[in-house]
Amino acid sequence: MTASRSTSLFNEDPLEFTVDETQSGQRLDKYVTDSLEEGTASRTLVQEWIRSGSIMVDGRPVKANHKVSVEETVTVVIPEPEQAVIDPQDIPLEIAYEDSDVIVINKPRGMVVHPAPGHYSGTLVNALIFHCTDLSGINGVLRPGIVHRIDKDTSGLIMAAKNDLAHASLAAQLKEHTVTRKYIALVHGKVPHEHGTIDAPIGRDPQDRKLFTVIERGSKRAVTHFAVLERLGEDFTLLELQLETGRTHQIRVHLKYIGYPLAGDPMYGRNKTIGLKGQALHAAVLGFKHPRSGEYLEFNAPIPADMEHELMILRQR
């Protein structure tokens, strides 16, 4: 599958997907739902888009039950949401840094970063809109200020831009791989090497379009560096991971690929083996050049209490 994607989720620029052999014969509504970024739209919403003509196959309108064929091009123009205004919500935020250009939040595990169709409340964006008088508008009405993301069940540091100048600067630093992003992860198995680099391309899993995997076709280069912090017996290892690139689910996919899956990961890990609600992954360090002054800023967030509790249990085994 290949796709072109604009910076804003809701945009007149179409997304284009090319059907490959593994997807041939699927219903169009399922194919589109699985091909879109996770959480973008439900299958019911996709069916509405098909009926309204927002989704075409080889330039022509078809029905939701159309069976896609190899090499067909599926074009998706995601319409503006009916609810274009996101309500501010007084949700407590742990703020690591804030000025007139940028805000850095220590996000708790379980909080979604931005609203998606059918899920407009309780997100970091709802909280930011309440807290901040302004946020950058580059990423559209549902993602104001959001420059990068971390998964719902990953805790830790995330930055947001308060104006378009700051957003452009931070986005450029991410693209140039100059932002420092270090994570703490608990993985299954005893990692034998003290440090290493995983350089393996990531793309959609042809067997399950909601997942990502290491694959050559339709992929992008992905690089993760790791170092062992602590070995917890024969069954677990605590790692520090540094992202060079920032692909969707990169750490989770790379750890599975090398045979040391992330503990507690419901998508890429093993059956539930620890007490956390979600994966044992924490964005511990975030560093970047201030978009206005150029000064390098770096922030640290301690491992959250729930993850620290799991580590204590493993140390006592």
Tab-separated table of C-alpha atoms in Angstrom:
chain	number	residue	atom	x	y	z
A	1	MET	CA	0.000	0.000	0.000
A	2	THR	CA	1.188	3.498	-0.747
A	3	ALA	CA	-0.410	6.647	0.590
A	4	SER	CA	0.080	10.372	0.389
A	5	ARG	CA	-0.957	12.257	3.513
A	6	SER	CA	-1.276	15.944	4.235
A	7	THR	CA	-0.239	17.493	7.557
A	8	SER	CA	-3.856	18.041	8.571
A	9	LEU	CA	-6.238	15.170	9.158
A	10	PHE	CA	-9.168	17.049	7.625
A	11	ASN	CA	-8.053	18.539	4.332
A	12	GLU	CA	-9.179	18.764	0.750
A	13	ASP	CA	-5.968	17.058	-0.389
A	14	PRO	CA	-6.934	13.417	-0.967
A	15	LEU	CA	-5.295	10.368	0.529
A	16	GLU	CA	-4.503	7.737	-2.078
A	17	PHE	CA	-4.128	4.019	-1.423
A	18	THR	CA	-3.187	1.327	-3.926
A	19	VAL	CA	-4.623	-2.145	-3.328
A	20	ASP	CA	-2.080	-4.966	-3.170
A	21	GLU	CA	-2.482	-8.739	-3.455
A	22	THR	CA	-3.080	-9.292	0.257
A	23	GLN	CA	-6.008	-6.842	0.296
A	24	SER	CA	-7.758	-7.893	-2.911
A	25	GLY	CA	-11.339	-9.026	-2.351
A	26	GLN	CA	-11.954	-6.956	0.793
A	27	ARG	CA	-15.047	-4.792	1.075
A	28	LEU	CA	-14.238	-1.165	0.377
A	29	ASP	CA	-15.461	0.066	3.771
A	30	LYS	CA	-13.231	-2.409	5.620
A	31	TYR	CA	-10.259	-1.704	3.359
A	32	VAL	CA	-10.467	2.056	3.956
A	33	THR	CA	-11.045	1.742	7.712
A	34	ASP	CA	-8.012	-0.530	8.067
A	35	SER	CA	-5.838	1.615	5.786
A	36	LEU	CA	-6.440	4.891	7.600
A	37	GLU	CA	-4.334	5.825	10.576
A	38	GLU	CA	-5.592	4.107	13.722
A	39	GLY	CA	-8.437	6.015	15.346
A	40	THR	CA	-9.188	8.184	12.311
A	41	ALA	CA	-12.664	6.831	11.612
A	42	SER	CA	-15.030	3.997	12.455
A	43	ARG	CA	-16.320	1.678	9.759
A	44	THR	CA	-19.765	3.285	10.064
A	45	LEU	CA	-18.270	6.735	9.452
A	46	VAL	CA	-16.332	5.417	6.445
A	47	GLN	CA	-19.593	4.082	5.027
A	48	GLU	CA	-21.074	7.578	5.337
A	49	TRP	CA	-18.087	8.997	3.452
A	50	ILE	CA	-18.596	6.426	0.695
A	51	ARG	CA	-22.282	7.347	0.368
A	52	SER	CA	-21.439	11.062	0.188
A	53	GLY	CA	-18.884	10.543	-2.588
A	54	SER	CA	-15.828	11.359	-0.462
A	55	ILE	CA	-14.299	7.973	-1.324
A	56	MET	CA	-13.676	6.927	-4.945
A	57	VAL	CA	-12.195	3.857	-6.596
A	58	ASP	CA	-10.223	4.624	-9.754
A	59	GLY	CA	-12.011	7.970	-9.884
A	60	ARG	CA	-15.548	6.625	-9.736
A	61	PRO	CA	-18.075	6.347	-6.890
A	62	VAL	CA	-18.867	2.828	-5.705
A	63	LYS	CA	-20.799	1.222	-2.860
A	64	ALA	CA	-19.452	0.208	0.518
A	65	ASN	CA	-19.633	-3.486	-0.382
A	66	HIS	CA	-17.491	-3.042	-3.503
A	67	LYS	CA	-14.730	-5.672	-3.481
A	68	VAL	CA	-11.388	-3.966	-4.090
A	69	SER	CA	-9.004	-5.438	-6.662
A	70	VAL	CA	-5.229	-5.437	-7.094
A	71	GLU	CA	-3.828	-2.106	-8.365
A	72	GLU	CA	-7.096	-0.222	-7.863
A	73	THR	CA	-6.525	3.284	-6.505
A	74	VAL	CA	-8.749	4.278	-3.600
A	75	THR	CA	-9.005	8.033	-3.056
A	76	VAL	CA	-10.242	9.406	0.255
A	77	VAL	CA	-11.123	13.053	0.857
A	78	ILE	CA	-11.866	13.256	4.567
A	79	PRO	CA	-14.607	15.868	5.077
A	80	GLU	CA	-14.510	18.510	7.747
A	81	PRO	CA	-16.160	17.171	10.908
A	82	GLU	CA	-19.590	18.430	11.831
A	83	GLN	CA	-18.241	19.261	15.274
A	84	ALA	CA	-15.454	21.646	14.290
A	85	VAL	CA	-15.152	23.256	17.717
A	86	ILE	CA	-13.486	21.200	20.441
A	87	ASP	CA	-14.721	22.009	23.902
A	88	PRO	CA	-12.192	23.135	26.510
A	89	GLN	CA	-12.160	20.883	29.553
A	90	ASP	CA	-10.670	21.578	32.972
A	91	ILE	CA	-8.468	18.493	33.047
A	92	PRO	CA	-5.412	18.767	35.343
A	93	LEU	CA	-2.103	18.920	33.484
A	94	GLU	CA	1.400	18.260	34.775
A	95	ILE	CA	3.316	21.052	33.065
A	96	ALA	CA	7.085	20.618	32.727
A	97	TYR	CA	7.620	23.924	30.917
A	98	GLU	CA	5.567	26.740	29.462
A	99	ASP	CA	6.132	30.117	27.833
A	100	SER	CA	4.404	32.152	25.126
A	101	ASP	CA	5.614	29.824	22.350
A	102	VAL	CA	5.637	26.268	23.642
A	103	ILE	CA	4.263	24.057	26.398
A	104	VAL	CA	5.677	20.701	27.535
A	105	ILE	CA	3.312	18.294	29.288
A	106	ASN	CA	4.006	15.090	31.208
A	107	LYS	CA	1.055	13.101	29.815
A	108	PRO	CA	-0.436	10.381	32.030
A	109	ARG	CA	-0.960	6.855	30.753
A	110	GLY	CA	-4.476	6.447	29.373
A	111	MET	CA	-4.910	9.971	27.981
A	112	VAL	CA	-5.543	10.309	24.235
A	113	VAL	CA	-3.547	13.140	22.648
A	114	HIS	CA	-6.127	14.591	20.259
A	115	PRO	CA	-9.822	14.132	19.425
A	116	ALA	CA	-10.919	11.846	16.625
A	117	PRO	CA	-14.324	11.319	15.013
A	118	GLY	CA	-16.648	9.923	17.665
A	119	HIS	CA	-14.224	10.785	20.477
A	120	TYR	CA	-14.179	14.507	21.186
A	121	SER	CA	-13.600	14.739	24.939
A	122	GLY	CA	-11.088	13.890	27.635
A	123	THR	CA	-8.063	14.385	25.398
A	124	LEU	CA	-4.876	16.369	25.865
A	125	VAL	CA	-6.164	18.857	23.289
A	126	ASN	CA	-9.338	19.447	25.325
A	127	ALA	CA	-7.150	20.177	28.337
A	128	LEU	CA	-4.765	22.424	26.383
A	129	ILE	CA	-7.590	24.504	24.938
A	130	PHE	CA	-8.846	25.138	28.483
A	131	HIS	CA	-5.377	25.969	29.785
A	132	CYS	CA	-3.934	28.012	26.908
A	133	THR	CA	-5.293	31.184	25.380
A	134	ASP	CA	-4.011	30.149	21.955
A	135	LEU	CA	-2.508	27.203	20.105
A	136	SER	CA	-1.069	26.916	16.609
A	137	GLY	CA	-3.578	26.180	13.871
A	138	ILE	CA	-1.303	24.377	11.406
A	139	ASN	CA	-2.697	20.918	12.138
A	140	GLY	CA	-6.356	21.875	11.904
A	141	VAL	CA	-9.265	22.124	14.308
A	142	LEU	CA	-8.837	18.723	15.942
A	143	ARG	CA	-5.093	18.923	16.511
A	144	PRO	CA	-4.342	22.527	17.510
A	145	GLY	CA	-0.768	22.874	18.715
A	146	ILE	CA	0.019	19.189	18.295
A	147	VAL	CA	3.459	18.725	16.739
A	148	HIS	CA	4.025	15.053	17.602
A	149	ARG	CA	2.168	12.339	19.467
A	150	ILE	CA	2.666	9.538	21.932
A	151	ASP	CA	0.289	6.613	22.218
A	152	LYS	CA	-2.677	6.706	24.587
A	153	ASP	CA	-1.141	4.142	26.945
A	154	THR	CA	2.377	5.594	26.812
A	155	SER	CA	3.143	8.102	29.543
A	156	GLY	CA	5.583	10.973	29.420
A	157	LEU	CA	6.690	14.184	27.772
A	158	ILE	CA	5.012	15.771	24.775
A	159	MET	CA	5.394	19.312	23.429
A	160	ALA	CA	2.760	21.548	21.854
A	161	ALA	CA	3.118	24.816	19.953
A	162	LYS	CA	1.251	27.977	20.912
A	163	ASN	CA	1.660	29.731	17.574
A	164	ASP	CA	2.444	28.875	13.973
A	165	LEU	CA	6.047	30.136	14.159
A	166	ALA	CA	6.766	27.766	17.032
A	167	HIS	CA	4.949	24.925	15.302
A	168	ALA	CA	6.966	25.309	12.096
A	169	SER	CA	10.240	25.357	14.026
A	170	LEU	CA	9.458	22.305	16.153
A	171	ALA	CA	8.118	20.359	13.172
A	172	ALA	CA	11.301	21.127	11.219
A	173	GLN	CA	13.443	19.887	14.110
A	174	LEU	CA	11.468	16.648	14.202
A	175	LYS	CA	11.894	16.217	10.449
A	176	GLU	CA	15.633	16.843	10.731
A	177	HIS	CA	15.896	14.330	13.643
A	178	THR	CA	17.423	16.930	15.977
A	179	VAL	CA	14.816	16.569	18.743
A	180	THR	CA	16.009	14.431	21.654
A	181	ARG	CA	13.438	11.757	22.522
A	182	LYS	CA	14.391	9.097	25.042
A	183	TYR	CA	12.044	6.452	26.404
A	184	ILE	CA	12.194	3.963	29.252
A	185	ALA	CA	10.775	0.554	28.350
A	186	LEU	CA	10.299	-2.737	30.147
A	187	VAL	CA	10.654	-5.615	27.705
A	188	HIS	CA	10.273	-9.378	27.836
A	189	GLY	CA	13.479	-11.386	27.857
A	190	LYS	CA	17.077	-10.862	28.881
A	191	VAL	CA	18.663	-8.558	26.310
A	192	PRO	CA	22.297	-9.744	25.968
A	193	HIS	CA	23.830	-6.626	24.385
A	194	GLU	CA	24.558	-3.534	26.442
A	195	HIS	CA	23.517	-1.271	23.590
A	196	GLY	CA	22.587	-1.430	19.930
A	197	THR	CA	20.688	0.106	17.024
A	198	ILE	CA	17.588	-1.223	15.269
A	199	ASP	CA	17.553	0.059	11.684
A	200	ALA	CA	14.545	-1.590	10.061
A	201	PRO	CA	11.844	-0.036	7.813
A	202	ILE	CA	8.264	0.110	9.071
A	203	GLY	CA	5.012	-0.043	7.115
A	204	ARG	CA	1.473	-1.376	7.387
A	205	ASP	CA	1.155	-5.058	8.208
A	206	PRO	CA	-0.407	-6.670	5.098
A	207	GLN	CA	-2.064	-9.293	7.330
A	208	ASP	CA	-3.664	-6.735	9.661
A	209	ARG	CA	-3.952	-3.161	8.391
A	210	LYS	CA	-4.427	-1.766	11.900
A	211	LEU	CA	-0.899	-2.876	12.809
A	212	PHE	CA	2.550	-1.919	11.609
A	213	THR	CA	5.482	-4.225	10.981
A	214	VAL	CA	9.030	-4.348	9.652
A	215	ILE	CA	8.539	-4.652	5.909
A	216	GLU	CA	10.246	-3.472	2.736
A	217	ARG	CA	7.237	-2.671	0.563
A	218	GLY	CA	5.461	0.619	1.224
A	219	SER	CA	7.631	1.325	4.275
A	220	LYS	CA	9.715	4.185	5.661
A	221	ARG	CA	13.129	4.001	7.280
A	222	ALA	CA	12.954	3.685	11.051
A	223	VAL	CA	15.889	3.819	13.478
A	224	THR	CA	15.812	3.165	17.233
A	225	HIS	CA	18.876	3.126	19.504
A	226	PHE	CA	18.793	1.189	22.767
A	227	ALA	CA	20.864	0.703	25.913
A	228	VAL	CA	20.316	-1.704	28.800
A	229	LEU	CA	19.561	0.007	32.101
A	230	GLU	CA	18.807	-3.067	34.210
A	231	ARG	CA	18.274	-6.796	33.771
A	232	LEU	CA	15.499	-8.130	35.962
A	233	GLY	CA	16.281	-11.820	36.201
A	234	GLU	CA	15.939	-13.937	33.082
A	235	ASP	CA	12.493	-12.696	32.085
A	236	PHE	CA	12.635	-8.888	31.787
A	237	THR	CA	15.021	-6.072	30.828
A	238	LEU	CA	14.691	-2.341	31.411
A	239	LEU	CA	15.865	-0.356	28.385
A	240	GLU	CA	16.516	3.241	27.463
A	241	LEU	CA	15.517	3.860	23.855
A	242	GLN	CA	16.324	6.899	21.751
A	243	LEU	CA	14.352	7.650	18.608
A	244	GLU	CA	16.204	8.805	15.527
A	245	THR	CA	13.014	8.663	13.451
A	246	GLY	CA	9.424	8.806	14.655
A	247	ARG	CA	7.233	6.299	12.829
A	248	THR	CA	3.855	5.217	14.171
A	249	HIS	CA	4.325	2.535	16.868
A	250	GLN	CA	8.065	2.533	16.064
A	251	ILE	CA	9.381	1.407	19.446
A	252	ARG	CA	6.681	-1.229	19.843
A	253	VAL	CA	7.262	-2.649	16.361
A	254	HIS	CA	11.065	-2.620	16.642
A	255	LEU	CA	11.082	-4.348	20.017
A	256	LYS	CA	8.818	-7.093	18.709
A	257	TYR	CA	11.057	-7.410	15.635
A	258	ILE	CA	14.218	-8.090	17.673
A	259	GLY	CA	12.427	-10.618	19.861
A	260	TYR	CA	12.062	-8.549	23.055
A	261	PRO	CA	8.460	-7.264	22.928
A	262	LEU	CA	7.268	-4.470	25.147
A	263	ALA	CA	5.719	-5.710	28.391
A	264	GLY	CA	2.013	-4.996	28.678
A	265	ASP	CA	1.639	-4.134	24.983
A	266	PRO	CA	-1.828	-5.334	23.926
A	267	MET	CA	-1.071	-5.057	20.195
A	268	TYR	CA	2.533	-6.165	19.727
A	269	GLY	CA	3.363	-7.904	22.997
A	270	ARG	CA	2.529	-11.181	24.652
A	271	ASN	CA	-0.433	-12.140	26.800
A	272	LYS	CA	-0.843	-9.888	29.818
A	273	THR	CA	2.125	-10.502	32.125
A	274	ILE	CA	2.268	-7.336	34.253
A	275	GLY	CA	-0.270	-5.242	36.127
A	276	LEU	CA	-0.119	-2.089	34.007
A	277	LYS	CA	-3.100	-0.941	31.963
A	278	GLY	CA	-1.174	-0.599	28.736
A	279	GLN	CA	2.420	-0.945	27.664
A	280	ALA	CA	5.368	-0.294	29.986
A	281	LEU	CA	6.683	2.636	27.969
A	282	HIS	CA	7.499	6.118	29.244
A	283	ALA	CA	8.734	9.178	27.316
A	284	ALA	CA	11.325	10.237	29.860
A	285	VAL	CA	13.458	12.852	28.069
A	286	LEU	CA	12.499	15.539	25.554
A	287	GLY	CA	14.940	18.091	24.212
A	288	PHE	CA	14.717	20.712	21.460
A	289	LYS	CA	15.877	24.179	20.437
A	290	HIS	CA	13.518	26.886	21.555
A	291	PRO	CA	11.691	28.104	18.438
A	292	ARG	CA	12.329	31.772	19.189
A	293	SER	CA	15.579	31.998	21.163
A	294	GLY	CA	17.393	28.992	19.697
A	295	GLU	CA	18.405	27.876	23.205
A	296	TYR	CA	18.516	24.102	23.681
A	297	LEU	CA	16.028	22.973	26.311
A	298	GLU	CA	15.826	19.479	27.769
A	299	PHE	CA	13.258	18.066	30.166
A	300	ASN	CA	13.079	14.891	32.221
A	301	ALA	CA	10.017	13.097	33.603
A	302	PRO	CA	10.468	10.372	36.230
A	303	ILE	CA	9.011	6.918	35.658
A	304	PRO	CA	5.342	7.062	36.753
A	305	ALA	CA	4.268	5.382	39.973
A	306	ASP	CA	2.381	2.514	38.311
A	307	MET	CA	5.376	1.509	36.213
A	308	GLU	CA	7.764	1.933	39.145
A	309	HIS	CA	5.527	-0.363	41.187
A	310	GLU	CA	5.798	-3.084	38.538
A	311	LEU	CA	9.584	-2.726	38.510
A	312	MET	CA	9.698	-3.066	42.300
A	313	ILE	CA	7.688	-6.299	42.101
A	314	LEU	CA	10.070	-7.726	39.487
A	315	ARG	CA	13.146	-6.746	41.524
A	316	GLN	CA	11.794	-8.652	44.509
A	317	ARG	CA	11.166	-11.880	42.607
